[in-house]
XYZ file of C-alpha atoms in Angstrom:
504
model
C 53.495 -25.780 0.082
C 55.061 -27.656 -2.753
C 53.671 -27.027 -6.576
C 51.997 -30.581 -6.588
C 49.952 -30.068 -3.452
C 49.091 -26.625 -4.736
C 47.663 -27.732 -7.732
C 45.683 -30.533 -5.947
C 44.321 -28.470 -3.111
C 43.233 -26.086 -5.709
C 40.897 -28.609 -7.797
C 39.676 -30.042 -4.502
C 38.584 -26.525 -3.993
C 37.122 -26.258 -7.233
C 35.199 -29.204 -6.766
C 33.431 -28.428 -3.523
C 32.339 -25.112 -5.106
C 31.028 -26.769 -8.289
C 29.612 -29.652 -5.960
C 27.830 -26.428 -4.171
C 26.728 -25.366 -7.703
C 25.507 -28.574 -8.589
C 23.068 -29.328 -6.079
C 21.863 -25.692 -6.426
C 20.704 -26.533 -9.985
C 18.965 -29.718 -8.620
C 17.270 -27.473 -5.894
C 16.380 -24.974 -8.515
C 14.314 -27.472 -10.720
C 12.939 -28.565 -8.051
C 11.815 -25.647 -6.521
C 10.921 -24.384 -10.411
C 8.370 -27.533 -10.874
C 6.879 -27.285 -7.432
C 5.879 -23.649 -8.150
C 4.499 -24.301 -11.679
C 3.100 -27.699 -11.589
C 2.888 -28.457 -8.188
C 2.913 -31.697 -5.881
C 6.019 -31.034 -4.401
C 6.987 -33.986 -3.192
C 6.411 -35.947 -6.275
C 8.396 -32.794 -8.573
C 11.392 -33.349 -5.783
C 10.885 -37.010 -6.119
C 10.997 -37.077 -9.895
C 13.899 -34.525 -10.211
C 16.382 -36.341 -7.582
C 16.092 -39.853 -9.210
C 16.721 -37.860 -12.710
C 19.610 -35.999 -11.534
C 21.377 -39.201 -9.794
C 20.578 -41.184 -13.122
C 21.882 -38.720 -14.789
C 24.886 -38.346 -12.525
C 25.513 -41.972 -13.322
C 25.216 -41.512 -16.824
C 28.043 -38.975 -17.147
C 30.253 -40.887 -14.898
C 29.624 -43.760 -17.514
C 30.572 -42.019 -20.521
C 33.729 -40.130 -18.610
C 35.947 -43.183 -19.302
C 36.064 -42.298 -22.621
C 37.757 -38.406 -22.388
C 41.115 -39.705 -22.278
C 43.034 -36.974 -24.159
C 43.621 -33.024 -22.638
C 41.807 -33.784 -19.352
C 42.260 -30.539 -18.004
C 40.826 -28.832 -21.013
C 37.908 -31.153 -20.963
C 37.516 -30.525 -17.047
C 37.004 -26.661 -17.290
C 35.002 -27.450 -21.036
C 32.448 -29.238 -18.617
C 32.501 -26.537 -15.858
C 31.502 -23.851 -18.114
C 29.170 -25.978 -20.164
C 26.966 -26.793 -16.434
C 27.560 -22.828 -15.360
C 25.946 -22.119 -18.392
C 23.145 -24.916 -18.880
C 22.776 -24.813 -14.806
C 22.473 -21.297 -14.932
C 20.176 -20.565 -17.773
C 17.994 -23.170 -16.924
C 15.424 -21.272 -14.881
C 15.352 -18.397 -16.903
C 15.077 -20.871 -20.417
C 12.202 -22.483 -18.192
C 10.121 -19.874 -17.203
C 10.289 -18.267 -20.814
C 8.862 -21.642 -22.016
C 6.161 -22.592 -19.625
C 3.603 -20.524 -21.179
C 5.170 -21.279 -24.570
C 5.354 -25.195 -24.065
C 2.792 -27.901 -24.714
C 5.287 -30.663 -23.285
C 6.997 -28.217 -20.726
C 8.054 -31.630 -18.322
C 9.832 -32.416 -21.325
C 12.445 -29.719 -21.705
C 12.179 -29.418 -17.289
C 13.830 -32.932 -17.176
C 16.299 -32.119 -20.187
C 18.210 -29.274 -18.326
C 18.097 -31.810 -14.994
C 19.709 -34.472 -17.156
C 22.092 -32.564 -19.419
C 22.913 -31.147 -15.848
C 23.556 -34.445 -14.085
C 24.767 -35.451 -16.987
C 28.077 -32.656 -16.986
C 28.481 -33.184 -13.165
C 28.528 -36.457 -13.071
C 31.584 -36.625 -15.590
C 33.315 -34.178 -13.325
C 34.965 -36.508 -10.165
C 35.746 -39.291 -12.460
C 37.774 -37.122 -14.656
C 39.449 -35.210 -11.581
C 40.680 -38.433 -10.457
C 42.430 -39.402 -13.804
C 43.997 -35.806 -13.131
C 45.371 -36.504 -9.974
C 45.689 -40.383 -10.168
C 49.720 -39.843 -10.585
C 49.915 -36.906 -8.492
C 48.188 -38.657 -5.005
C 47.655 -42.215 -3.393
C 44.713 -43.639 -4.871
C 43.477 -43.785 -0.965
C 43.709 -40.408 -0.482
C 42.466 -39.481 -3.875
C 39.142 -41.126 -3.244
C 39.023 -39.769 0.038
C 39.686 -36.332 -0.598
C 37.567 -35.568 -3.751
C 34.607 -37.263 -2.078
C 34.951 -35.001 1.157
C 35.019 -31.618 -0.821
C 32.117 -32.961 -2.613
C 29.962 -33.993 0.002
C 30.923 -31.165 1.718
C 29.940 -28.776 -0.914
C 26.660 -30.854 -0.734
C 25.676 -29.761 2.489
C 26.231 -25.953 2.227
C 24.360 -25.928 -0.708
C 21.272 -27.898 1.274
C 21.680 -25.175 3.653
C 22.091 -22.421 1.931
C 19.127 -22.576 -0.750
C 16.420 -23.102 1.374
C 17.481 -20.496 4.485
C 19.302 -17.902 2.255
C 19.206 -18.081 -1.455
C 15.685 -19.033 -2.241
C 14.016 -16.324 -0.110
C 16.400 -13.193 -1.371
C 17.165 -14.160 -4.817
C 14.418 -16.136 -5.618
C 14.605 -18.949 -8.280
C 15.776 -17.280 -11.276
C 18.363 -14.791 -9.304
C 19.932 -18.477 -7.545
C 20.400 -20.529 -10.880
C 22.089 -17.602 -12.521
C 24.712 -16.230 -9.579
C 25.229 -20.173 -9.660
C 25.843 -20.000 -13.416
C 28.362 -17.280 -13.021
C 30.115 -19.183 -10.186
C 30.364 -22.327 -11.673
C 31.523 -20.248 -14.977
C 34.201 -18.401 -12.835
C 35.882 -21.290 -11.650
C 36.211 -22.428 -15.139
C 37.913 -19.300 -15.373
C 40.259 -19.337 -12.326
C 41.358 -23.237 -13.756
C 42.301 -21.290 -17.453
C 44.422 -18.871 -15.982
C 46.018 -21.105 -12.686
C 46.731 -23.827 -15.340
C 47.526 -22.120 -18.793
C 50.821 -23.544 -19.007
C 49.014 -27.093 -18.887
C 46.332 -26.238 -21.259
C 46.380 -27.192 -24.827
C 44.369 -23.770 -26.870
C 44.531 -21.508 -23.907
C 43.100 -18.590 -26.314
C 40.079 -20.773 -27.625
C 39.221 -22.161 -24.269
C 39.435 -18.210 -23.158
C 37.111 -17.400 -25.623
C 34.677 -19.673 -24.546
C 34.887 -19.099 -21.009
C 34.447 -15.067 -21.529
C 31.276 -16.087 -24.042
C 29.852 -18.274 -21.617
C 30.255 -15.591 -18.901
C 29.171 -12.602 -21.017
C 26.031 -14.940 -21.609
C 25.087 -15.612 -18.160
C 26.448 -11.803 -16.304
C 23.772 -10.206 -19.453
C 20.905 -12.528 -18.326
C 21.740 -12.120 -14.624
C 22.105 -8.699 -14.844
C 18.523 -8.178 -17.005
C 16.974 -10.966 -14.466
C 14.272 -8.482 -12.725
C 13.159 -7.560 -16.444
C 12.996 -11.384 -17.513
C 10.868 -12.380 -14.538
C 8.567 -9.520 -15.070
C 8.056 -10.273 -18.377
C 7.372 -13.830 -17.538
C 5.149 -13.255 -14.288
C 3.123 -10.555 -16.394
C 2.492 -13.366 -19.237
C 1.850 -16.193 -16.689
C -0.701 -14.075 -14.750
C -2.191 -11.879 -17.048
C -1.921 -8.971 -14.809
C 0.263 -6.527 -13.682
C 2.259 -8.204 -11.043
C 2.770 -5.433 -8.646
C 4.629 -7.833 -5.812
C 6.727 -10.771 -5.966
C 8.407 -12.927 -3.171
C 9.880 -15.758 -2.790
C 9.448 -17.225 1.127
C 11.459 -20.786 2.350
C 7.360 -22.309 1.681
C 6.149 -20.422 -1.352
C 6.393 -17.837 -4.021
C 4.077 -15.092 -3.246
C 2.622 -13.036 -6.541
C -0.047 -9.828 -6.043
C -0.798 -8.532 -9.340
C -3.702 -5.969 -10.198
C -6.053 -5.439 -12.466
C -8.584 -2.773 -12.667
C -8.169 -1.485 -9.142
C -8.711 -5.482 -8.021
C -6.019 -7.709 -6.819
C -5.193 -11.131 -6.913
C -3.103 -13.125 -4.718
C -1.204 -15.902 -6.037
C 0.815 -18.837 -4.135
C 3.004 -21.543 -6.072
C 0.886 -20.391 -9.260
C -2.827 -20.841 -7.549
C -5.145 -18.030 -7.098
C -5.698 -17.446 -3.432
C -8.217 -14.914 -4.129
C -9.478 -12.012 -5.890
C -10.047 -8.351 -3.800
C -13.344 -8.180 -6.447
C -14.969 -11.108 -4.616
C -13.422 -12.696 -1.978
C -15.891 -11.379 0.320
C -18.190 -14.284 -0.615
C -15.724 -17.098 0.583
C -15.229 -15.570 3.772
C -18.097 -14.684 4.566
C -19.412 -18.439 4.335
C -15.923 -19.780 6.197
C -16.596 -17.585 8.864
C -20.135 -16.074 9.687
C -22.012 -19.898 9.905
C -19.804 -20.954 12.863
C -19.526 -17.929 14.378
C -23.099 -17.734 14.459
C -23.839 -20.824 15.430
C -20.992 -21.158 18.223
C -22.832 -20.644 22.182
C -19.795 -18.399 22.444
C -17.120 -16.190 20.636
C -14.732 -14.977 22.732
C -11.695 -17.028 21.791
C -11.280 -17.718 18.295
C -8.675 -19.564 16.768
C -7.637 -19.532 12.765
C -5.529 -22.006 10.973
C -3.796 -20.913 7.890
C -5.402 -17.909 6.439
C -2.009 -15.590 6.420
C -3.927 -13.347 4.364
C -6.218 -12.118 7.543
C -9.302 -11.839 5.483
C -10.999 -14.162 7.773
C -9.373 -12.527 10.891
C -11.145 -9.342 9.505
C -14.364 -11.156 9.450
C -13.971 -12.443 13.116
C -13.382 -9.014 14.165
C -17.101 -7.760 13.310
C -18.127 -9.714 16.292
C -18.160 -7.214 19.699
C -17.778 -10.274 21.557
C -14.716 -11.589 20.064
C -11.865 -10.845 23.330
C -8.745 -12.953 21.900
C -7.975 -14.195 17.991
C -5.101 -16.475 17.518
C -4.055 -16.810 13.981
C -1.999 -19.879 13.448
C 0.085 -19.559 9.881
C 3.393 -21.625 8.906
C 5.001 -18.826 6.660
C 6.160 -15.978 8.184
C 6.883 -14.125 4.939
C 2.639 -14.158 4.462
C 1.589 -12.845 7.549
C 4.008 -9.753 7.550
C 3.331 -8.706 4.166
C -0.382 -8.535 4.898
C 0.471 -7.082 7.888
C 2.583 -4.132 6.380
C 1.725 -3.441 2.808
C -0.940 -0.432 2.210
C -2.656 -2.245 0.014
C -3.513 -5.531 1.434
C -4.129 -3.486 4.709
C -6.787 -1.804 3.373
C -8.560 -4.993 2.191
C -8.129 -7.065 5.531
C -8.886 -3.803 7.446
C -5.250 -3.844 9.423
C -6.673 -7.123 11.334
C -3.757 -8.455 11.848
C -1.936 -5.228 13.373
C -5.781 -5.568 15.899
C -4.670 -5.837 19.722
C -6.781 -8.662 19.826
C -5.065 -10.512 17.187
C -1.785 -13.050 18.227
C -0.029 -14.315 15.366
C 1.800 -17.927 15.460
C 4.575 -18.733 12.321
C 4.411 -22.331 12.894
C 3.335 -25.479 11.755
C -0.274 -26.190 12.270
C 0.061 -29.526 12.575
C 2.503 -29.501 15.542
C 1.437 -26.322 17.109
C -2.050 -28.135 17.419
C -0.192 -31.670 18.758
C 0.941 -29.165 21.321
C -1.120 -26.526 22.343
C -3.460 -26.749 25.446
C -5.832 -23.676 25.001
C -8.935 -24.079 24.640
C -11.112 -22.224 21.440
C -15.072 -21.717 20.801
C -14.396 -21.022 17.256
C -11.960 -22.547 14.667
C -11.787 -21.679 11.076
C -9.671 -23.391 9.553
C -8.184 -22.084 5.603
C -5.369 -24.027 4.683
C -4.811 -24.251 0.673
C -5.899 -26.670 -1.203
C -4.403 -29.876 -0.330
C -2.230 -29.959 -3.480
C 0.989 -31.991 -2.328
C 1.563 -34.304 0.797
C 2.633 -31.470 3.443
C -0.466 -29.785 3.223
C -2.166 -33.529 2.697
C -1.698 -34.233 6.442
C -3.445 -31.094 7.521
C -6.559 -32.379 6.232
C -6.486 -36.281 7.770
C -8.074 -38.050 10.901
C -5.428 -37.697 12.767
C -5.120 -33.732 12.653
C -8.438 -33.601 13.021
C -9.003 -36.066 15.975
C -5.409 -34.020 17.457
C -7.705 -31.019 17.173
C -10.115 -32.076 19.155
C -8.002 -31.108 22.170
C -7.770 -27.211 21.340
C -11.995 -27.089 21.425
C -14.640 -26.158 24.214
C -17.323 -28.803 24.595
C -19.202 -26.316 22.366
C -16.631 -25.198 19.570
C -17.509 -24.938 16.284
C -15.016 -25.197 13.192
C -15.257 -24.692 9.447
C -13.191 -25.788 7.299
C -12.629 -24.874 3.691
C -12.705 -27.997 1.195
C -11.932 -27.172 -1.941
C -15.081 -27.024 -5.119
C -17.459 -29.878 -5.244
C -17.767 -29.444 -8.838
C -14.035 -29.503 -10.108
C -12.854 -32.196 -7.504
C -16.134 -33.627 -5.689
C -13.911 -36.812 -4.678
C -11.892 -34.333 -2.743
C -14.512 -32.545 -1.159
C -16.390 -35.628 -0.121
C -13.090 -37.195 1.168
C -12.618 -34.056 3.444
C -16.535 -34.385 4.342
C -16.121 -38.065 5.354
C -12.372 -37.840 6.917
C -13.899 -35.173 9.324
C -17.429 -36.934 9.813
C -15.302 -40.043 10.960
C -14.431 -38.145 13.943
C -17.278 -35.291 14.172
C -20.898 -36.738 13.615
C -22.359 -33.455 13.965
C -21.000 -31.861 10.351
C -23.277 -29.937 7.752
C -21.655 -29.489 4.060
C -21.767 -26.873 2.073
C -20.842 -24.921 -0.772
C -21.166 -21.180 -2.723
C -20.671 -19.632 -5.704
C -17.140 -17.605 -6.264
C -16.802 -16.071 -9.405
C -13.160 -16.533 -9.094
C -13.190 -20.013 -8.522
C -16.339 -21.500 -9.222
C -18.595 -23.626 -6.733
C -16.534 -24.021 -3.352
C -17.497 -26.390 -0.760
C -16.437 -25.959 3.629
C -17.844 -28.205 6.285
C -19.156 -26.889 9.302
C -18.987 -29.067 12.581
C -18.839 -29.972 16.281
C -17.502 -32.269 18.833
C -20.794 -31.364 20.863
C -23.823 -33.291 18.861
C -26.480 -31.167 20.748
C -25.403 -27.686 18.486
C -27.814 -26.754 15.619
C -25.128 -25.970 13.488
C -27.567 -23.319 11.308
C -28.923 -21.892 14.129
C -27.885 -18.087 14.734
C -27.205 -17.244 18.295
C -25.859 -13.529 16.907
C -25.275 -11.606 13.598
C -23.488 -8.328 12.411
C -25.458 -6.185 10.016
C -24.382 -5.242 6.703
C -22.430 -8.345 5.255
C -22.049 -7.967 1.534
C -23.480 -11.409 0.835
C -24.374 -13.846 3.871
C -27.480 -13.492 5.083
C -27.419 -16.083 8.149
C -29.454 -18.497 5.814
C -27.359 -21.581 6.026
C -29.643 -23.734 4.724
C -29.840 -22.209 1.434
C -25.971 -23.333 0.721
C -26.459 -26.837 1.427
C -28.391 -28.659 -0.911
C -26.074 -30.956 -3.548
C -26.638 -31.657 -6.988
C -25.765 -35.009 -8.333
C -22.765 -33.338 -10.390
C -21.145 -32.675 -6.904
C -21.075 -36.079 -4.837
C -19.014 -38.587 -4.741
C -19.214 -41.997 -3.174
C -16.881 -44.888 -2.298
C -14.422 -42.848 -1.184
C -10.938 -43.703 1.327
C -10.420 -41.215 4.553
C -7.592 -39.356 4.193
C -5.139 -40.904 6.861
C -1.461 -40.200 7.085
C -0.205 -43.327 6.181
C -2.506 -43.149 3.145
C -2.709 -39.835 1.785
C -5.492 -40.555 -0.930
C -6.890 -36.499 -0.444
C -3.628 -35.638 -2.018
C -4.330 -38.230 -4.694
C -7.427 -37.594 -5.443
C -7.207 -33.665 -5.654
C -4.088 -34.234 -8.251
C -6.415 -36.644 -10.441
C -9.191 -34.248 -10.482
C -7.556 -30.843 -10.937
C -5.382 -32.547 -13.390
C -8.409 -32.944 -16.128
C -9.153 -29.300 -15.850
């Protein structure tokens, strides 16, 4: 292989790793906003159309570098190792610290875009006189789309779920950096400053190996300031970032940044999501549960004698096996997801129920708050008329829907969406010192069941006391009227939720 082809194979290969890298940072932010603000389809949404601006941008202003090329080319791929790979650790430091923390979010995505963006056009004046224009354009484009698609791959399947968010953007950083390094020492005898251009790329790599290197410590530090607590487990999942601190011998489960629930008084939520319908339900012996990874509601079902079969239906795999093996959460869901009785299902809700054909007496169904437009669709007419097929003629279902105080619109759009569908619902709502006033809906394809009667009981609940009727009367602080169902094609739960939590 002759010296010329050499060279150009070698900054092809550069750019399909620092293609990779790119797209990594883009994936990072992403990921980043959908974990501390939420919504992620509008944080991806927002991000992409900033990055390919800003890709734009930097391809604009690339015509300009006309002088040393090749010291401007690895200038620009240590510059986006180091702003792409400080820029989740930067981040999380300032989110607490902030007041306009969208601000700086969509500087690093620009600055980012930005650097990348100058990076093909100025690769092409390299080669212009070394390769036919047709197979210039060609070429770079390949590596770069290629490069594209592993890192799509990789982040989601790989990256994100063993190094998490901060540990991706940095080994990214120190990529991106290394290349710049590899190009100073393949290509010293075309550089003009080899020593200064040394001396940055060793500074910008000291930088980012120190901060990769102390990344456990940083995240700690920032988790334990975000929370408040002791954060005692961390994971990051391909659906969520898991966080169990402690505090005072209680725990707290956090997903994406929202409290899931506190050990201190949790017992009140489930024990009005579960014990109304399975008291009111003919029969018991099949019980189905959507979402609730956590098995606190599994541990509920599992007071009843009569319960034979529990089928716990949860998207994220990561969930259910942590609170099926940790000590900890064991003890608080009393090891019901290890019971005999209990099958567990890492799937989608929404298609496992398009496609199951069993039949259940009970449902429960404790999805999270309906935050962003994936979880959206798990609370509209169609996935509740598609449930309709997985019921007895006498099932029963509950369904949490978020607090009638904070977001009444969104409560009385789940009320309504299911009532469309279900005449026979009751609403209701209790007191969780955690969260406030929540609200659930209890109803029934059959309109003959008395939704507060109770057909059976298990002594010794810490707070329900089979009194149904005492949970559902509504001040006028806590409706809502004139209000869309949540369809598919509209999404106005997701909408609504997002305006209401928003104020608080």
């Amino acid at each position: 292989m002759d010296k010329n082809r050499q060279f150009q194979l070698f900054l092809l290969v550069s750019v399909f790793i620092v293609a990779t890298c790119g797209l990594i940072y883009e994936l990072v932010a992403g990921a980043l906003a959908s974990y501390l603000l939420g919504d992620s389809v509008k944080q991806f949404s927002f991000i992409i159309g900033t990055y390919l601006f800003s890709m734009g941008v930097g391809a604009f202003f690339a015509k300009f570098i006309k002088k040393d090329l090749i010291n401007r080319f690895i200038e620009i791929e240590l510059l986006i190792g180091l702003i792409g790979g400080m820029s989740a650790v930067i981040l999380f430091l300032l989110f607490q610290k902030a007041v306009h923390f969208q601000i700086f979010l969509y500087l690093f995505v620009f600055l980012t875009g930005c650097l990348t963006g100058m990076e093909i056009p100025i690769l092409m004046n390299i080669l212009k006189n070394k390769v036919s224009f047709r197979n210039l354009v060609s070429d770079v484009f390949t590596f770069d789309y290629i490069g594209a698609l592993i890192a799509s791959v990789l982040f989601p399947t790989l990256l994100l779920p063993k190094l998490g968010v901060m540990g991706t953007s940095l080994l990214f950083g120190l990529i991106n950096i290394l290349v710049g390094i590899s190009l100073c020492i393949y290509l010293h005898k075309e550089i003009k400053n080899p020593r200064q251009l040394h001396v940055k790329a060793f500074l910008s790599l000291a930088i980012v190996l120190t901060a990769f290197y102390f990344s456990n410590d940083i995240l700690k530090f920032t988790e334990s300031n975000l929370y408040q607590s002791n954060v005692i487990y961390k994971h990051s999942t391909p659906y969520q970032r898991i966080i169990l601190t402690e505090d005072q011998n209680n725990y707290q489960l956090y997903l994406n940044n929202n409290l899931q629930f506190n050990t201190k008084d949790e017992y009140r939520y489930h024990d009005l999501l579960v014990h109304p319908a399975m008291a009111a339900a003919p029969n018991v012996s099949k019980v189905l549960v959507l979402g609730g990874g956590d098995g606190l509601a599994v541990r509920e079902i599992l007071k009843y004698n009569e319960v034979k079969e529990v089928v716990l239906v949860d998207l994220d795999k990561g969930m259910t096996d942590l609170f099926r093996t940790n000590e900890i959460l064991r003890k608080h869901n009393n090891n019901s997801l290890n019971n005999k009785k209990v099958t567990i299902v890492n799937d989608d809700a929404f298609i496992w129920a398009k496609n199951n054909q069993q039949k259940f007496d009970v449902i429960i169904i404790d999805f999270p708050d309906p935050s962003n437009y994936s979880l959206g669709k798990l609370y509209s007419s169609f996935f509740y008329k598609t449930l309709y097929q997985s019921m007895t003629n006498n099932a029963v279902v509950t369904v949490q829907s978020t607090s009638p105080y904070f977001a009444p619109k969104s409560f009385w759009c789940i009320h309504k969406t299911v009532e469309y569908t279900y005449a026979n619902i009751v609403p209701y709502h209790v007191y969780v010192p955690s969260f406030g006033e929540w609200g659930f809906s209890i109803f029934s394809p059959n309109p003959t069941i008395h939704l507060n009667k109770v057909n059976r009981r298990v002594d010794h609940l810490k707070f329900y006391k089979y009194d149904l009727n005492s949970y559902t009367d509504f001040p006028e602080d806590m409706k809502a009227e004139n209000l869309e169902l949540n369809r598919l094609d509209n999404q106005s739960l997701v909408r609504y939720f997002d305006e209401e939590w928003s104020k608080i």
